[in-house]
PDB file of N, CA and C in Angstrom:
ATOM      1  N   THR V 153      92.719  89.350  80.940  1.00 87.00           N
ATOM      2  CA  THR V 153      91.012  87.951  79.860  1.00 87.00           C
ATOM      3  C   THR V 153      91.841  87.781  78.429  1.00 87.00           C
ATOM      4  N   THR V 154      92.035  86.808  78.555  1.00 94.00           N
ATOM      5  CA  THR V 154      93.078  85.934  76.735  1.00 94.00           C
ATOM      6  C   THR V 154      90.935  85.699  75.216  1.00 94.00           C
ATOM      7  N   ALA V 155      92.277  86.269  75.159  1.00 96.00           N
ATOM      8  CA  ALA V 155      91.178  86.573  73.562  1.00 96.00           C
ATOM      9  C   ALA V 155      91.197  85.074  72.566  1.00 96.00           C
ATOM     10  N   GLN V 156      90.074  84.437  72.549  1.00 96.00           N
ATOM     11  CA  GLN V 156      90.417  82.824  71.917  1.00 96.00           C
ATOM     12  C   GLN V 156      88.882  83.131  71.120  1.00 96.00           C
ATOM     13  N   ARG V 157      88.820  82.203  69.477  1.00 97.00           N
ATOM     14  CA  ARG V 157      87.322  81.658  69.444  1.00 97.00           C
ATOM     15  C   ARG V 157      86.638  81.086  69.872  1.00 97.00           C
ATOM     16  N   ILE V 158      85.611  81.071  69.379  1.00 97.00           N
ATOM     17  CA  ILE V 158      84.341  80.966  70.422  1.00 97.00           C
ATOM     18  C   ILE V 158      83.623  80.250  69.631  1.00 97.00           C
ATOM     19  N   ASN V 159      82.335  79.445  70.155  1.00 95.00           N
ATOM     20  CA  ASN V 159      81.370  79.180  69.440  1.00 95.00           C
ATOM     21  C   ASN V 159      80.075  79.330  68.735  1.00 95.00           C
ATOM     22  N   ALA V 160      79.210  79.142  67.859  1.00 96.00           N
ATOM     23  CA  ALA V 160      78.959  80.603  67.075  1.00 96.00           C
ATOM     24  C   ALA V 160      76.831  80.219  68.407  1.00 96.00           C
ATOM     25  N   THR V 161      76.495  79.196  69.331  1.00 96.00           N
ATOM     26  CA  THR V 161      75.636  79.371  69.936  1.00 96.00           C
ATOM     27  C   THR V 161      76.203  80.086  71.820  1.00 96.00           C
ATOM     28  N   TYR V 162      77.406  79.866  71.503  1.00 95.00           N
ATOM     29  CA  TYR V 162      77.918  81.400  73.190  1.00 95.00           C
ATOM     30  C   TYR V 162      77.611  82.655  72.754  1.00 95.00           C
ATOM     31  N   ALA V 163      78.580  82.615  70.932  1.00 96.00           N
ATOM     32  CA  ALA V 163      78.369  84.245  70.380  1.00 96.00           C
ATOM     33  C   ALA V 163      76.833  84.938  70.716  1.00 96.00           C
ATOM     34  N   THR V 164      76.180  84.626  70.169  1.00 96.00           N
ATOM     35  CA  THR V 164      75.310  84.480  69.923  1.00 96.00           C
ATOM     36  C   THR V 164      73.951  84.671  70.874  1.00 96.00           C
ATOM     37  N   ASP V 165      73.331  84.266  71.988  1.00 96.00           N
ATOM     38  CA  ASP V 165      73.685  84.110  73.655  1.00 96.00           C
ATOM     39  C   ASP V 165      73.650  85.632  73.832  1.00 96.00           C
ATOM     40  N   PHE V 166      75.354  85.973  73.795  1.00 97.00           N
ATOM     41  CA  PHE V 166      75.942  87.222  74.507  1.00 97.00           C
ATOM     42  C   PHE V 166      75.437  88.025  74.036  1.00 97.00           C
ATOM     43  N   LEU V 167      75.097  88.145  72.081  1.00 97.00           N
ATOM     44  CA  LEU V 167      75.091  89.217  71.632  1.00 97.00           C
ATOM     45  C   LEU V 167      73.722  89.313  71.517  1.00 97.00           C
ATOM     46  N   ASN V 168      73.242  88.793  71.973  1.00 96.00           N
ATOM     47  CA  ASN V 168      71.287  89.581  72.889  1.00 96.00           C
ATOM     48  C   ASN V 168      71.588  89.494  73.308  1.00 96.00           C
ATOM     49  N   ALA V 169      71.927  89.020  74.619  1.00 96.00           N
ATOM     50  CA  ALA V 169      71.538  89.905  75.537  1.00 96.00           C
ATOM     51  C   ALA V 169      72.071  91.583  75.864  1.00 96.00           C
ATOM     52  N   HIS V 170      73.474  91.316  75.213  1.00 95.00           N
ATOM     53  CA  HIS V 170      74.538  92.962  76.116  1.00 95.00           C
ATOM     54  C   HIS V 170      74.653  93.085  74.540  1.00 95.00           C
ATOM     55  N   HIS V 171      74.063  93.339  72.650  1.00 94.00           N
ATOM     56  CA  HIS V 171      74.249  94.894  71.969  1.00 94.00           C
ATOM     57  C   HIS V 171      72.958  95.363  71.472  1.00 94.00           C
ATOM     58  N   LEU V 172      72.821  95.994  71.358  1.00 92.00           N
ATOM     59  CA  LEU V 172      71.769  97.273  71.205  1.00 92.00           C
ATOM     60  C   LEU V 172      70.980  95.851  69.594  1.00 92.00           C
ATOM     61  N   TRP V 173      71.681  95.528  68.271  1.00 94.00           N
ATOM     62  CA  TRP V 173      70.669  95.413  67.624  1.00 94.00           C
ATOM     63  C   TRP V 173      71.301  94.254  67.638  1.00 94.00           C
ATOM     64  N   GLY V 174      71.232  93.985  68.294  1.00 91.00           N
ATOM     65  CA  GLY V 174      71.433  91.322  68.360  1.00 91.00           C
ATOM     66  C   GLY V 174      71.801  91.050  67.167  1.00 91.00           C
ATOM     67  N   ALA V 175      72.581  89.659  67.489  1.00 93.00           N
ATOM     68  CA  ALA V 175      73.094  88.585  67.179  1.00 93.00           C
ATOM     69  C   ALA V 175      72.749  88.628  65.892  1.00 93.00           C
ATOM     70  N   THR V 176      73.905  88.488  64.972  1.00 93.00           N
ATOM     71  CA  THR V 176      73.830  88.596  63.210  1.00 93.00           C
ATOM     72  C   THR V 176      74.501  87.320  62.888  1.00 93.00           C
ATOM     73  N   LYS V 177      74.100  86.731  61.732  1.00 95.00           N
ATOM     74  CA  LYS V 177      75.142  85.800  61.110  1.00 95.00           C
ATOM     75  C   LYS V 177      76.248  86.313  60.754  1.00 95.00           C
ATOM     76  N   ALA V 178      77.203  85.558  61.199  1.00 96.00           N
ATOM     77  CA  ALA V 178      78.478  86.424  61.070  1.00 96.00           C
ATOM     78  C   ALA V 178      79.983  83.956  60.808  1.00 96.00           C
ATOM     79  N   LYS V 179      81.499  84.478  60.189  1.00 97.00           N
ATOM     80  CA  LYS V 179      81.566  83.397  59.844  1.00 97.00           C
ATOM     81  C   LYS V 179      82.707  82.699  60.746  1.00 97.00           C
ATOM     82  N   TYR V 180      82.795  83.937  61.714  1.00 97.00           N
ATOM     83  CA  TYR V 180      84.138  83.387  62.584  1.00 97.00           C
ATOM     84  C   TYR V 180      83.581  84.172  64.867  1.00 97.00           C
ATOM     85  N   TYR V 181      83.410  84.102  65.404  1.00 98.00           N
ATOM     86  CA  TYR V 181      83.240  84.149  66.513  1.00 98.00           C
ATOM     87  C   TYR V 181      84.367  84.887  67.224  1.00 98.00           C
ATOM     88  N   TYR V 182      84.456  85.359  68.285  1.00 98.00           N
ATOM     89  CA  TYR V 182      86.164  85.156  68.841  1.00 98.00           C
ATOM     90  C   TYR V 182      84.928  85.937  70.802  1.00 98.00           C
ATOM     91  N   GLY V 183      85.674  85.053  71.448  1.00 97.00           N
ATOM     92  CA  GLY V 183      85.166  86.129  72.603  1.00 97.00           C
ATOM     93  C   GLY V 183      86.635  86.243  74.158  1.00 97.00           C
ATOM     94  N   LEU V 184      85.879  87.351  75.071  1.00 97.00           N
ATOM     95  CA  LEU V 184      87.466  87.932  75.315  1.00 97.00           C
ATOM     96  C   LEU V 184      87.107  87.599  76.880  1.00 97.00           C
ATOM     97  N   LEU V 185      87.772  86.602  77.369  1.00 96.00           N
ATOM     98  CA  LEU V 185      87.376  85.315  78.594  1.00 96.00           C
ATOM     99  C   LEU V 185      88.157  86.493  80.016  1.00 96.00           C
ATOM    100  N   ASP V 186      87.375  86.368  80.836  1.00 94.00           N
ATOM    101  CA  ASP V 186      88.788  87.057  82.111  1.00 94.00           C
ATOM    102  C   ASP V 186      89.002  86.349  82.431  1.00 94.00           C
ATOM    103  N   SER V 187      89.768  85.982  83.992  1.00 93.00           N
ATOM    104  CA  SER V 187      90.250  85.107  84.851  1.00 93.00           C
ATOM    105  C   SER V 187      89.095  84.414  85.507  1.00 93.00           C
ATOM    106  N   GLN V 188      88.274  84.536  85.858  1.00 95.00           N
ATOM    107  CA  GLN V 188      86.972  82.910  85.645  1.00 95.00           C
ATOM    108  C   GLN V 188      86.828  82.608  85.223  1.00 95.00           C
ATOM    109  N   GLN V 189      86.659  82.626  83.349  1.00 93.00           N
ATOM    110  CA  GLN V 189      86.253  82.290  82.014  1.00 93.00           C
ATOM    111  C   GLN V 189      85.313  82.444  81.557  1.00 93.00           C
ATOM    112  N   GLU V 190      84.183  83.389  82.291  1.00 94.00           N
ATOM    113  CA  GLU V 190      83.350  84.704  81.065  1.00 94.00           C
ATOM    114  C   GLU V 190      84.003  85.655  80.588  1.00 94.00           C
ATOM    115  N   LEU V 191      82.555  85.389  79.819  1.00 96.00           N
ATOM    116  CA  LEU V 191      82.966  86.156  78.604  1.00 96.00           C
ATOM    117  C   LEU V 191      82.062  87.501  78.814  1.00 96.00           C
ATOM    118  N   VAL V 192      83.040  87.995  78.908  1.00 97.00           N
ATOM    119  CA  VAL V 192      83.068  90.021  78.721  1.00 97.00           C
ATOM    120  C   VAL V 192      83.499  90.486  77.120  1.00 97.00           C
ATOM    121  N   ALA V 193      83.877  90.235  75.791  1.00 97.00           N
ATOM    122  CA  ALA V 193      83.502  91.269  75.007  1.00 97.00           C
ATOM    123  C   ALA V 193      83.344  89.837  73.626  1.00 97.00           C
ATOM    124  N   VAL V 194      82.143  90.349  72.772  1.00 97.00           N
ATOM    125  CA  VAL V 194      82.411  89.611  72.001  1.00 97.00           C
ATOM    126  C   VAL V 194      82.332  89.848  71.157  1.00 97.00           C
ATOM    127  N   ALA V 195      83.062  89.539  69.311  1.00 97.00           N
ATOM    128  CA  ALA V 195      83.296  90.763  68.232  1.00 97.00           C
ATOM    129  C   ALA V 195      83.015  89.641  67.003  1.00 97.00           C
ATOM    130  N   THR V 196      82.832  89.202  66.493  1.00 97.00           N
ATOM    131  CA  THR V 196      83.080  88.596  64.608  1.00 97.00           C
ATOM    132  C   THR V 196      82.657  88.720  63.870  1.00 97.00           C
ATOM    133  N   PHE V 197      83.869  88.104  63.225  1.00 97.00           N
ATOM    134  CA  PHE V 197      83.652  88.343  62.023  1.00 97.00           C
ATOM    135  C   PHE V 197      83.246  87.678  60.049  1.00 97.00           C
ATOM    136  N   SER V 198      83.080  88.347  59.388  1.00 96.00           N
ATOM    137  CA  SER V 198      82.527  87.934  57.701  1.00 96.00           C
ATOM    138  C   SER V 198      83.220  86.953  57.293  1.00 96.00           C
ATOM    139  N   SER V 199      82.990  86.662  56.141  1.00 95.00           N
ATOM    140  CA  SER V 199      83.892  85.798  55.342  1.00 95.00           C
ATOM    141  C   SER V 199      84.956  86.724  54.373  1.00 95.00           C
ATOM    142  N   ARG V 200      85.564  85.971  54.377  1.00 93.00           N
ATOM    143  CA  ARG V 200      86.974  86.757  52.623  1.00 93.00           C
ATOM    144  C   ARG V 200      86.066  87.596  51.612  1.00 93.00           C
ATOM    145  N   ARG V 201      86.118  88.281  51.378  1.00 90.00           N
ATOM    146  CA  ARG V 201      85.953  88.673  50.079  1.00 90.00           C
ATOM    147  C   ARG V 201      86.345  90.023  49.646  1.00 90.00           C
ATOM    148  N   LYS V 202      86.662  89.740  48.775  1.00 91.00           N
ATOM    149  CA  LYS V 202      87.125  90.156  47.191  1.00 91.00           C
ATOM    150  C   LYS V 202      86.161  91.411  47.429  1.00 91.00           C
ATOM    151  N   ILE V 203      87.316  92.938  47.127  1.00 89.00           N
ATOM    152  CA  ILE V 203      86.489  94.667  47.848  1.00 89.00           C
ATOM    153  C   ILE V 203      87.954  95.259  46.440  1.00 89.00           C
ATOM    154  N   VAL V 204      87.675  95.624  45.742  1.00 91.00           N
ATOM    155  CA  VAL V 204      88.555  96.406  44.449  1.00 91.00           C
ATOM    156  C   VAL V 204      88.064  97.940  44.965  1.00 91.00           C
ATOM    157  N   ARG V 205      89.703  98.535  45.575  1.00 89.00           N
ATOM    158  CA  ARG V 205      90.292  99.619  45.756  1.00 89.00           C
ATOM    159  C   ARG V 205      91.034 100.618  45.045  1.00 89.00           C
ATOM    160  N   ASN V 206      90.659 101.577  44.297  1.00 93.00           N
ATOM    161  CA  ASN V 206      91.132 102.542  43.245  1.00 93.00           C
ATOM    162  C   ASN V 206      91.777 101.249  42.053  1.00 93.00           C
ATOM    163  N   GLY V 207      90.895  99.749  41.885  1.00 92.00           N
ATOM    164  CA  GLY V 207      91.174  99.153  40.453  1.00 92.00           C
ATOM    165  C   GLY V 207      92.400  98.582  40.315  1.00 92.00           C
ATOM    166  N   ILE V 208      92.352  98.288  42.599  1.00 92.00           N
ATOM    167  CA  ILE V 208      92.840  96.634  42.692  1.00 92.00           C
ATOM    168  C   ILE V 208      91.481  95.979  43.553  1.00 92.00           C
ATOM    169  N   PRO V 209      92.407  94.321  43.718  1.00 92.00           N
ATOM    170  CA  PRO V 209      90.639  93.957  43.697  1.00 92.00           C
ATOM    171  C   PRO V 209      92.259  93.551  45.392  1.00 92.00           C
ATOM    172  N   HIS V 210      91.210  93.017  46.469  1.00 91.00           N
ATOM    173  CA  HIS V 210      91.673  92.902  47.636  1.00 91.00           C
ATOM    174  C   HIS V 210      90.995  92.269  48.048  1.00 91.00           C
ATOM    175  N   ARG V 211      91.308  90.733  49.042  1.00 92.00           N
ATOM    176  CA  ARG V 211      90.739  90.127  49.629  1.00 92.00           C
ATOM    177  C   ARG V 211      90.968  90.833  51.037  1.00 92.00           C
ATOM    178  N   SER V 212      89.054  91.325  51.264  1.00 92.00           N
ATOM    179  CA  SER V 212      89.063  91.507  53.698  1.00 92.00           C
ATOM    180  C   SER V 212      87.970  90.851  54.048  1.00 92.00           C
ATOM    181  N   HIS V 213      88.886  91.086  55.281  1.00 94.00           N
ATOM    182  CA  HIS V 213      86.919  90.326  56.115  1.00 94.00           C
ATOM    183  C   HIS V 213      87.015  91.698  57.162  1.00 94.00           C
ATOM    184  N   GLU V 214      85.310  91.679  57.916  1.00 94.00           N
ATOM    185  CA  GLU V 214      84.864  92.159  57.479  1.00 94.00           C
ATOM    186  C   GLU V 214      83.797  92.256  58.848  1.00 94.00           C
ATOM    187  N   LEU V 215      84.319  92.819  60.290  1.00 95.00           N
ATOM    188  CA  LEU V 215      83.983  93.451  61.549  1.00 95.00           C
ATOM    189  C   LEU V 215      82.864  93.898  61.052  1.00 95.00           C
ATOM    190  N   LEU V 216      81.975  92.339  61.926  1.00 96.00           N
ATOM    191  CA  LEU V 216      80.244  92.689  61.662  1.00 96.00           C
ATOM    192  C   LEU V 216      79.637  92.968  63.484  1.00 96.00           C
ATOM    193  N   ARG V 217      79.725  92.423  64.726  1.00 96.00           N
ATOM    194  CA  ARG V 217      79.435  92.809  65.423  1.00 96.00           C
ATOM    195  C   ARG V 217      80.395  93.413  66.087  1.00 96.00           C
ATOM    196  N   PHE V 218      80.565  93.542  67.471  1.00 96.00           N
ATOM    197  CA  PHE V 218      81.425  94.601  68.822  1.00 96.00           C
ATOM    198  C   PHE V 218      80.283  94.570  70.251  1.00 96.00           C
ATOM    199  N   CYS V 219      81.036  93.862  71.160  1.00 94.00           N
ATOM    200  CA  CYS V 219      79.669  94.164  72.076  1.00 94.00           C
ATOM    201  C   CYS V 219      81.093  93.572  72.877  1.00 94.00           C
ATOM    202  N   ALA V 220      80.684  94.773  74.557  1.00 95.00           N
ATOM    203  CA  ALA V 220      81.236  94.429  75.398  1.00 95.00           C
ATOM    204  C   ALA V 220      80.302  93.687  76.926  1.00 95.00           C
ATOM    205  N   ARG V 221      79.993  93.366  77.612  1.00 94.00           N
ATOM    206  CA  ARG V 221      78.787  93.423  78.959  1.00 94.00           C
ATOM    207  C   ARG V 221      78.079  94.868  79.848  1.00 94.00           C
ATOM    208  N   ARG V 222      77.726  94.494  79.154  1.00 91.00           N
ATOM    209  CA  ARG V 222      76.579  96.286  78.973  1.00 91.00           C
ATOM    210  C   ARG V 222      76.764  97.046  80.647  1.00 91.00           C
ATOM    211  N   ASP V 223      77.362  95.847  81.418  1.00 88.00           N
ATOM    212  CA  ASP V 223      77.982  96.686  83.316  1.00 88.00           C
ATOM    213  C   ASP V 223      78.971  96.986  82.959  1.00 88.00           C
ATOM    214  N   MET V 224      79.801  96.667  82.126  1.00 89.00           N
ATOM    215  CA  MET V 224      81.215  97.364  81.888  1.00 89.00           C
ATOM    216  C   MET V 224      82.268  97.757  80.650  1.00 89.00           C
ATOM    217  N   THR V 225      82.996  98.252  80.849  1.00 89.00           N
ATOM    218  CA  THR V 225      83.583  98.861  80.010  1.00 89.00           C
ATOM    219  C   THR V 225      84.608  97.670  80.298  1.00 89.00           C
ATOM    220  N   VAL V 226      85.498  97.834  78.991  1.00 91.00           N
ATOM    221  CA  VAL V 226      86.302  96.054  78.340  1.00 91.00           C
ATOM    222  C   VAL V 226      87.428  97.204  77.515  1.00 91.00           C
ATOM    223  N   VAL V 227      88.640  97.892  78.948  1.00 92.00           N
ATOM    224  CA  VAL V 227      89.976  98.829  77.844  1.00 92.00           C
ATOM    225  C   VAL V 227      90.807  97.805  77.555  1.00 92.00           C
ATOM    226  N   GLY V 228      90.786  98.170  75.745  1.00 92.00           N
ATOM    227  CA  GLY V 228      92.016  97.792  75.082  1.00 92.00           C
ATOM    228  C   GLY V 228      91.740  96.252  74.707  1.00 92.00           C
ATOM    229  N   GLY V 229      90.011  95.844  74.775  1.00 93.00           N
ATOM    230  CA  GLY V 229      88.644  94.706  74.724  1.00 93.00           C
ATOM    231  C   GLY V 229      89.073  93.860  73.048  1.00 93.00           C
ATOM    232  N   ILE V 230      88.626  95.595  71.651  1.00 94.00           N
ATOM    233  CA  ILE V 230      89.211  95.338  70.553  1.00 94.00           C
ATOM    234  C   ILE V 230      89.694  94.065  70.081  1.00 94.00           C
ATOM    235  N   THR V 231      90.863  95.174  70.799  1.00 95.00           N
ATOM    236  CA  THR V 231      92.450  95.434  69.803  1.00 95.00           C
ATOM    237  C   THR V 231      92.381  93.807  70.306  1.00 95.00           C
ATOM    238  N   LYS V 232      92.687  93.330  71.146  1.00 96.00           N
ATOM    239  CA  LYS V 232      93.075  91.790  71.102  1.00 96.00           C
ATOM    240  C   LYS V 232      92.195  91.120  70.814  1.00 96.00           C
ATOM    241  N   LEU V 233      91.345  90.477  70.590  1.00 96.00           N
ATOM    242  CA  LEU V 233      90.361  90.124  69.242  1.00 96.00           C
ATOM    243  C   LEU V 233      90.774  91.054  68.418  1.00 96.00           C
ATOM    244  N   MET V 234      91.301  91.286  67.743  1.00 95.00           N
ATOM    245  CA  MET V 234      91.096  91.452  66.268  1.00 95.00           C
ATOM    246  C   MET V 234      92.715  91.240  66.422  1.00 95.00           C
ATOM    247  N   LYS V 235      93.510  90.951  66.820  1.00 95.00           N
ATOM    248  CA  LYS V 235      94.728  90.525  67.044  1.00 95.00           C
ATOM    249  C   LYS V 235      94.566  88.930  66.992  1.00 95.00           C
ATOM    250  N   ALA V 236      93.806  88.541  68.264  1.00 95.00           N
ATOM    251  CA  ALA V 236      93.614  86.703  68.022  1.00 95.00           C
ATOM    252  C   ALA V 236      93.296  86.540  66.469  1.00 95.00           C
ATOM    253  N   PHE V 237      91.769  86.992  66.364  1.00 95.00           N
ATOM    254  CA  PHE V 237      91.564  87.184  64.826  1.00 95.00           C
ATOM    255  C   PHE V 237      92.726  86.962  63.674  1.00 95.00           C
ATOM    256  N   VAL V 238      93.081  87.758  63.358  1.00 89.00           N
ATOM    257  CA  VAL V 238      94.164  88.454  62.490  1.00 89.00           C
ATOM    258  C   VAL V 238      95.838  87.230  62.774  1.00 89.00           C
TER     259      VAL V 238
END
């Protein structure tokens, strides 16, 4: 499998078909494709946000959605998608 950035329409269609709560608006969309170039998992991320922890400001992204196809388990899928995003 390979992780790469995908367009919003492709990700939204996949999430609406496979995620319990459907799709949500996001800034970044990443997909995991198998050897036949079929989408098997999707992760969506927010834009960078300012977060204050212990009085120290940080900038961070949020994982908004992760979903694999309903009929399969993708071992290590979230790890590959996170590495592709970062």
